[in-house]
GROMACS .gro file of C-alpha atoms in nm:
model
  310
    1UNK     CA    1   3.824  -0.330  -8.096
    2UNK     CA    2   4.215  -0.339  -8.053
    3UNK     CA    3   4.273  -0.053  -7.764
    4UNK     CA    4   4.045   0.071  -7.539
    5UNK     CA    5   4.186   0.331  -7.252
    6UNK     CA    6   4.048   0.445  -6.961
    7UNK     CA    7   4.135   0.794  -6.798
    8UNK     CA    8   4.067   0.820  -6.419
    9UNK     CA    9   4.155   0.487  -6.256
   10UNK     CA   10   3.916   0.584  -5.947
   11UNK     CA   11   3.716   0.278  -5.825
   12UNK     CA   12   3.458   0.313  -6.114
   13UNK     CA   13   3.778   0.311  -6.362
   14UNK     CA   14   3.953   0.037  -6.196
   15UNK     CA   15   3.621  -0.190  -6.173
   16UNK     CA   16   3.552  -0.092  -6.564
   17UNK     CA   17   3.847  -0.214  -6.660
   18UNK     CA   18   3.837  -0.541  -6.454
   19UNK     CA   19   3.539  -0.631  -6.664
   20UNK     CA   20   3.632  -0.529  -7.003
   21UNK     CA   21   3.981  -0.748  -6.949
   22UNK     CA   22   3.790  -1.070  -6.834
   23UNK     CA   23   3.560  -1.011  -7.105
   24UNK     CA   24   3.856  -1.004  -7.337
   25UNK     CA   25   3.663  -0.657  -7.518
   26UNK     CA   26   4.010  -0.591  -7.677
   27UNK     CA   27   4.385  -0.650  -7.708
   28UNK     CA   28   4.466  -0.327  -7.486
   29UNK     CA   29   4.358  -0.158  -7.222
   30UNK     CA   30   4.505   0.197  -7.133
   31UNK     CA   31   4.473   0.391  -6.771
   32UNK     CA   32   4.561   0.692  -6.761
   33UNK     CA   33   4.519   0.887  -6.393
   34UNK     CA   34   4.756   1.215  -6.255
   35UNK     CA   35   4.872   1.005  -5.959
   36UNK     CA   36   5.176   0.858  -5.953
   37UNK     CA   37   5.221   0.481  -6.017
   38UNK     CA   38   4.855   0.449  -5.931
   39UNK     CA   39   4.790   0.339  -6.243
   40UNK     CA   40   5.040   0.151  -6.292
   41UNK     CA   41   4.937  -0.062  -5.972
   42UNK     CA   42   4.615  -0.096  -6.074
   43UNK     CA   43   4.678  -0.261  -6.397
   44UNK     CA   44   4.943  -0.501  -6.240
   45UNK     CA   45   4.677  -0.592  -6.019
   46UNK     CA   46   4.434  -0.641  -6.236
   47UNK     CA   47   4.679  -0.839  -6.517
   48UNK     CA   48   4.758  -1.083  -6.205
   49UNK     CA   49   4.439  -1.189  -6.203
   50UNK     CA   50   4.441  -1.331  -6.572
   51UNK     CA   51   4.516  -1.680  -6.492
   52UNK     CA   52   4.230  -1.684  -6.285
   53UNK     CA   53   3.991  -1.503  -6.522
   54UNK     CA   54   4.189  -1.662  -6.880
   55UNK     CA   55   4.198  -1.347  -7.047
   56UNK     CA   56   4.524  -1.236  -7.239
   57UNK     CA   57   4.488  -0.897  -7.295
   58UNK     CA   58   4.766  -0.661  -7.237
   59UNK     CA   59   4.727  -0.362  -6.937
   60UNK     CA   60   4.894  -0.087  -6.850
   61UNK     CA   61   4.884   0.249  -6.673
   62UNK     CA   62   5.062   0.569  -6.681
   63UNK     CA   63   5.010   0.938  -6.597
   64UNK     CA   64   5.179   1.037  -6.921
   65UNK     CA   65   4.850   1.110  -7.175
   66UNK     CA   66   5.018   0.965  -7.464
   67UNK     CA   67   4.938   0.664  -7.344
   68UNK     CA   68   4.634   0.717  -7.559
   69UNK     CA   69   4.747   0.706  -7.888
   70UNK     CA   70   4.596   0.465  -8.127
   71UNK     CA   71   4.270   0.436  -7.873
   72UNK     CA   72   3.981   0.355  -8.016
   73UNK     CA   73   3.788   0.416  -7.742
   74UNK     CA   74   3.841   0.645  -7.461
   75UNK     CA   75   3.577   0.621  -7.144
   76UNK     CA   76   3.599   0.932  -6.920
   77UNK     CA   77   3.556   0.853  -6.548
   78UNK     CA   78   3.829   1.110  -6.449
   79UNK     CA   79   3.696   1.355  -6.164
   80UNK     CA   80   3.579   1.424  -5.821
   81UNK     CA   81   3.354   1.209  -5.695
   82UNK     CA   82   3.026   1.388  -5.485
   83UNK     CA   83   3.004   1.313  -5.121
   84UNK     CA   84   2.645   1.262  -4.921
   85UNK     CA   85   2.461   1.535  -4.927
   86UNK     CA   86   2.584   1.682  -5.249
   87UNK     CA   87   2.398   1.654  -5.641
   88UNK     CA   88   2.612   1.547  -5.940
   89UNK     CA   89   2.558   1.906  -6.004
   90UNK     CA   90   2.758   1.978  -5.706
   91UNK     CA   91   3.100   1.922  -5.847
   92UNK     CA   92   3.020   2.066  -6.172
   93UNK     CA   93   3.269   2.344  -6.157
   94UNK     CA   94   3.572   2.097  -6.071
   95UNK     CA   95   3.533   1.891  -6.292
   96UNK     CA   96   3.472   2.056  -6.563
   97UNK     CA   97   3.838   2.194  -6.617
   98UNK     CA   98   3.938   1.786  -6.548
   99UNK     CA   99   3.732   1.750  -6.842
  100UNK     CA  100   3.832   1.994  -7.049
  101UNK     CA  101   4.208   1.869  -6.981
  102UNK     CA  102   4.119   1.536  -7.061
  103UNK     CA  103   3.952   1.633  -7.405
  104UNK     CA  104   4.285   1.791  -7.550
  105UNK     CA  105   4.433   1.491  -7.497
  106UNK     CA  106   4.203   1.292  -7.633
  107UNK     CA  107   4.198   1.541  -7.907
  108UNK     CA  108   4.606   1.572  -7.958
  109UNK     CA  109   4.662   1.166  -7.914
  110UNK     CA  110   4.359   0.977  -8.026
  111UNK     CA  111   4.171   1.186  -8.258
  112UNK     CA  112   4.027   0.930  -8.428
  113UNK     CA  113   3.886   0.763  -8.110
  114UNK     CA  114   3.470   0.702  -7.981
  115UNK     CA  115   3.466   0.920  -7.662
  116UNK     CA  116   3.215   0.770  -7.366
  117UNK     CA  117   3.173   1.021  -7.052
  118UNK     CA  118   3.102   0.867  -6.735
  119UNK     CA  119   3.206   1.160  -6.488
  120UNK     CA  120   2.926   1.365  -6.345
  121UNK     CA  121   2.726   1.564  -6.421
  122UNK     CA  122   2.706   1.342  -6.697
  123UNK     CA  123   2.480   1.532  -6.926
  124UNK     CA  124   2.638   1.859  -6.947
  125UNK     CA  125   2.992   1.704  -6.941
  126UNK     CA  126   2.919   1.513  -7.265
  127UNK     CA  127   2.774   1.856  -7.448
  128UNK     CA  128   3.106   1.974  -7.310
  129UNK     CA  129   3.316   1.727  -7.527
  130UNK     CA  130   3.102   1.740  -7.812
  131UNK     CA  131   3.134   2.131  -7.866
  132UNK     CA  132   3.489   2.090  -7.767
  133UNK     CA  133   3.567   1.850  -8.002
  134UNK     CA  134   3.337   1.917  -8.291
  135UNK     CA  135   3.284   1.553  -8.349
  136UNK     CA  136   2.943   1.388  -8.444
  137UNK     CA  137   2.754   1.315  -8.172
  138UNK     CA  138   2.799   0.918  -8.267
  139UNK     CA  139   3.132   0.936  -8.158
  140UNK     CA  140   3.059   1.155  -7.759
  141UNK     CA  141   2.800   1.005  -7.588
  142UNK     CA  142   2.718   0.919  -7.173
  143UNK     CA  143   2.625   0.638  -6.946
  144UNK     CA  144   2.367   0.726  -6.709
  145UNK     CA  145   2.049   0.562  -6.856
  146UNK     CA  146   2.207   0.242  -6.865
  147UNK     CA  147   2.254   0.193  -6.495
  148UNK     CA  148   2.011   0.395  -6.389
  149UNK     CA  149   1.770   0.122  -6.577
  150UNK     CA  150   1.954  -0.177  -6.442
  151UNK     CA  151   1.922  -0.024  -6.071
  152UNK     CA  152   1.535   0.038  -6.137
  153UNK     CA  153   1.525  -0.335  -6.247
  154UNK     CA  154   1.675  -0.429  -5.992
  155UNK     CA  155   1.404  -0.260  -5.725
  156UNK     CA  156   1.102  -0.420  -5.974
  157UNK     CA  157   1.279  -0.737  -5.897
  158UNK     CA  158   1.307  -0.673  -5.523
  159UNK     CA  159   0.930  -0.541  -5.488
  160UNK     CA  160   0.821  -0.876  -5.724
  161UNK     CA  161   1.043  -1.197  -5.665
  162UNK     CA  162   1.073  -1.232  -6.048
  163UNK     CA  163   1.443  -1.270  -6.195
  164UNK     CA  164   1.620  -0.963  -6.270
  165UNK     CA  165   1.701  -1.127  -6.611
  166UNK     CA  166   1.349  -1.071  -6.731
  167UNK     CA  167   1.288  -0.734  -6.639
  168UNK     CA  168   1.325  -0.446  -6.917
  169UNK     CA  169   1.348  -0.084  -6.809
  170UNK     CA  170   1.341   0.259  -6.970
  171UNK     CA  171   1.471   0.569  -6.781
  172UNK     CA  172   1.504   0.895  -6.970
  173UNK     CA  173   1.638   1.248  -6.941
  174UNK     CA  174   1.924   1.375  -6.731
  175UNK     CA  175   2.097   1.199  -6.482
  176UNK     CA  176   1.979   1.331  -6.143
  177UNK     CA  177   1.678   1.381  -5.941
  178UNK     CA  178   1.502   1.478  -6.255
  179UNK     CA  179   1.547   1.167  -6.428
  180UNK     CA  180   1.224   1.016  -6.619
  181UNK     CA  181   1.166   0.649  -6.528
  182UNK     CA  182   0.880   0.552  -6.743
  183UNK     CA  183   0.708   0.247  -6.593
  184UNK     CA  184   0.482   0.260  -6.957
  185UNK     CA  185   0.768   0.076  -7.136
  186UNK     CA  186   0.894  -0.117  -6.841
  187UNK     CA  187   0.767  -0.509  -6.870
  188UNK     CA  188   0.876  -0.857  -6.696
  189UNK     CA  189   0.904  -1.073  -6.988
  190UNK     CA  190   0.665  -0.826  -7.179
  191UNK     CA  191   0.428  -0.832  -7.012
  192UNK     CA  192   0.359  -0.456  -6.808
  193UNK     CA  193   0.473  -0.413  -6.473
  194UNK     CA  194   0.148  -0.243  -6.402
  195UNK     CA  195   0.012  -0.614  -6.410
  196UNK     CA  196   0.177  -0.684  -6.145
  197UNK     CA  197   0.247  -0.333  -5.958
  198UNK     CA  198   0.001  -0.092  -5.762
  199UNK     CA  199   0.001   0.280  -5.927
  200UNK     CA  200   0.139   0.339  -5.565
  201UNK     CA  201   0.470   0.055  -5.580
  202UNK     CA  202   0.542   0.166  -5.918
  203UNK     CA  203   0.593   0.545  -5.842
  204UNK     CA  204   0.792   0.464  -5.498
  205UNK     CA  205   1.030   0.260  -5.755
  206UNK     CA  206   1.051   0.553  -5.948
  207UNK     CA  207   1.139   0.808  -5.698
  208UNK     CA  208   1.400   0.525  -5.559
  209UNK     CA  209   1.590   0.502  -5.886
  210UNK     CA  210   1.600   0.853  -5.904
  211UNK     CA  211   1.783   0.855  -5.528
  212UNK     CA  212   1.955   0.552  -5.616
  213UNK     CA  213   2.284   0.678  -5.655
  214UNK     CA  214   2.201   0.852  -5.307
  215UNK     CA  215   2.093   0.615  -5.141
  216UNK     CA  216   2.425   0.392  -5.200
  217UNK     CA  217   2.617   0.680  -5.075
  218UNK     CA  218   2.450   0.753  -4.775
  219UNK     CA  219   2.510   0.399  -4.690
  220UNK     CA  220   2.853   0.359  -4.832
  221UNK     CA  221   2.959   0.695  -4.658
  222UNK     CA  222   3.274   0.728  -4.801
  223UNK     CA  223   3.233   0.610  -5.150
  224UNK     CA  224   3.002   0.647  -5.462
  225UNK     CA  225   2.840   0.361  -5.642
  226UNK     CA  226   3.116   0.150  -5.860
  227UNK     CA  227   3.029  -0.187  -5.911
  228UNK     CA  228   2.697  -0.093  -6.128
  229UNK     CA  229   2.838   0.207  -6.286
  230UNK     CA  230   3.156  -0.077  -6.409
  231UNK     CA  231   2.897  -0.293  -6.514
  232UNK     CA  232   2.698  -0.046  -6.687
  233UNK     CA  233   3.017   0.094  -6.869
  234UNK     CA  234   3.083  -0.305  -6.979
  235UNK     CA  235   2.759  -0.312  -7.123
  236UNK     CA  236   2.772  -0.036  -7.370
  237UNK     CA  237   3.099  -0.154  -7.453
  238UNK     CA  238   2.959  -0.498  -7.516
  239UNK     CA  239   2.704  -0.350  -7.741
  240UNK     CA  240   2.977  -0.179  -7.957
  241UNK     CA  241   3.245  -0.391  -7.997
  242UNK     CA  242   3.010  -0.621  -8.105
  243UNK     CA  243   2.841  -0.415  -8.322
  244UNK     CA  244   2.497  -0.523  -8.153
  245UNK     CA  245   2.277  -0.250  -8.230
  246UNK     CA  246   2.145  -0.227  -7.894
  247UNK     CA  247   1.870  -0.027  -7.778
  248UNK     CA  248   2.035   0.168  -7.440
  249UNK     CA  249   1.911   0.496  -7.268
  250UNK     CA  250   2.243   0.701  -7.362
  251UNK     CA  251   2.278   1.025  -7.320
  252UNK     CA  252   2.331   1.155  -7.660
  253UNK     CA  253   2.361   1.538  -7.826
  254UNK     CA  254   1.995   1.589  -7.965
  255UNK     CA  255   1.920   1.744  -8.253
  256UNK     CA  256   1.555   1.841  -8.232
  257UNK     CA  257   1.453   1.504  -8.123
  258UNK     CA  258   1.184   1.485  -7.846
  259UNK     CA  259   1.178   1.873  -7.913
  260UNK     CA  260   1.538   1.963  -7.822
  261UNK     CA  261   1.853   2.072  -7.950
  262UNK     CA  262   2.185   2.180  -7.852
  263UNK     CA  263   2.164   1.979  -7.544
  264UNK     CA  264   2.300   1.611  -7.424
  265UNK     CA  265   2.072   1.414  -7.182
  266UNK     CA  266   1.924   1.048  -7.171
  267UNK     CA  267   1.727   0.923  -7.477
  268UNK     CA  268   1.723   0.560  -7.601
  269UNK     CA  269   1.959   0.550  -7.866
  270UNK     CA  270   2.096   0.223  -8.117
  271UNK     CA  271   2.451   0.126  -7.971
  272UNK     CA  272   2.664  -0.011  -8.268
  273UNK     CA  273   3.026  -0.038  -8.411
  274UNK     CA  274   3.014   0.323  -8.496
  275UNK     CA  275   2.896   0.444  -8.181
  276UNK     CA  276   2.526   0.610  -8.166
  277UNK     CA  277   2.387   0.514  -8.472
  278UNK     CA  278   2.004   0.708  -8.395
  279UNK     CA  279   1.819   0.857  -8.151
  280UNK     CA  280   1.487   0.651  -8.075
  281UNK     CA  281   1.194   0.906  -8.025
  282UNK     CA  282   0.922   0.717  -7.793
  283UNK     CA  283   0.555   0.899  -7.812
  284UNK     CA  284   0.546   1.010  -7.449
  285UNK     CA  285   0.201   1.049  -7.316
  286UNK     CA  286   0.125   1.400  -7.153
  287UNK     CA  287   0.313   1.308  -6.791
  288UNK     CA  288   0.590   1.156  -6.950
  289UNK     CA  289   0.674   1.483  -7.166
  290UNK     CA  290   0.674   1.698  -6.906
  291UNK     CA  291   0.900   1.480  -6.692
  292UNK     CA  292   1.126   1.468  -6.988
  293UNK     CA  293   1.127   1.868  -7.003
  294UNK     CA  294   1.148   1.950  -6.662
  295UNK     CA  295   1.459   1.737  -6.694
  296UNK     CA  296   1.581   1.914  -7.012
  297UNK     CA  297   1.526   2.211  -6.814
  298UNK     CA  298   1.732   2.119  -6.516
  299UNK     CA  299   2.019   1.995  -6.753
  300UNK     CA  300   2.006   2.329  -6.931
  301UNK     CA  301   2.052   2.491  -6.634
  302UNK     CA  302   2.386   2.292  -6.624
  303UNK     CA  303   2.519   2.381  -6.960
  304UNK     CA  304   2.441   2.717  -6.890
  305UNK     CA  305   2.669   2.747  -6.575
  306UNK     CA  306   2.922   2.539  -6.778
  307UNK     CA  307   2.923   2.844  -7.072
  308UNK     CA  308   2.999   3.088  -6.774
  309UNK     CA  309   3.283   2.908  -6.642
  310UNK     CA  310   3.462   2.918  -7.022
   0.00000   0.00000   0.00000
């Protein structure tokens, strides 16, 4: 991949850009932000780490959307962050206007790019971008489940004392309080977590996963999480750039899978060089199905709110 652009040079965007540069996932990274001089300063700061981390990709920043020209992938982190006590849906009205403007810039300057949405509420905004562009769902997808699954894995590692490297987790549904951790598909080096944890402890981990972002926000007080979200973005970029065809939970437009259509939410996807290659439909049990449907209902409410803002 030659060029990756990040729209929104806030903490998540900056963290993602630093990791992408260190890993040399592309030859050029472009940062776009509305704040005067800020993206240029961040780009320069990242560039000056090159001798330490031994990378030589170009990093530049601008307030001019023409910097998106010829991007292979555009990562959108722009938007107002939530404050303590706010849900992700609470920032929908302010962020949809930003996303619409960003989408128009992408259409004008990077019409052949893939788009990775990180801005919240990510499910509704991913849906918005797919509708506004008219592009195939393979090209427009969101980051949520990769982050949520990582949080769940870290909690399991803390609870059991096992290495996080051996823990595989799956989180479906909307990126919010109705997300659906699926312990039945979570393992420690292939062994189901139920072998090591009681149902009560698993339920506690599920609930902590749902509140994972809010927990960090409450502790930091003046900032949402950005290290783990930036790393989650980088994991998805790695799968795309290296055509790994990884099975990752991504926000994707559903076309009948899981009995849902005309909605974007977190589901297992095969992620490779062409973006979302396919959606994998898991055989959910009755409880998991009910939780997924409840999450879909919450996402649909956000989408209906979107439509009322059009």
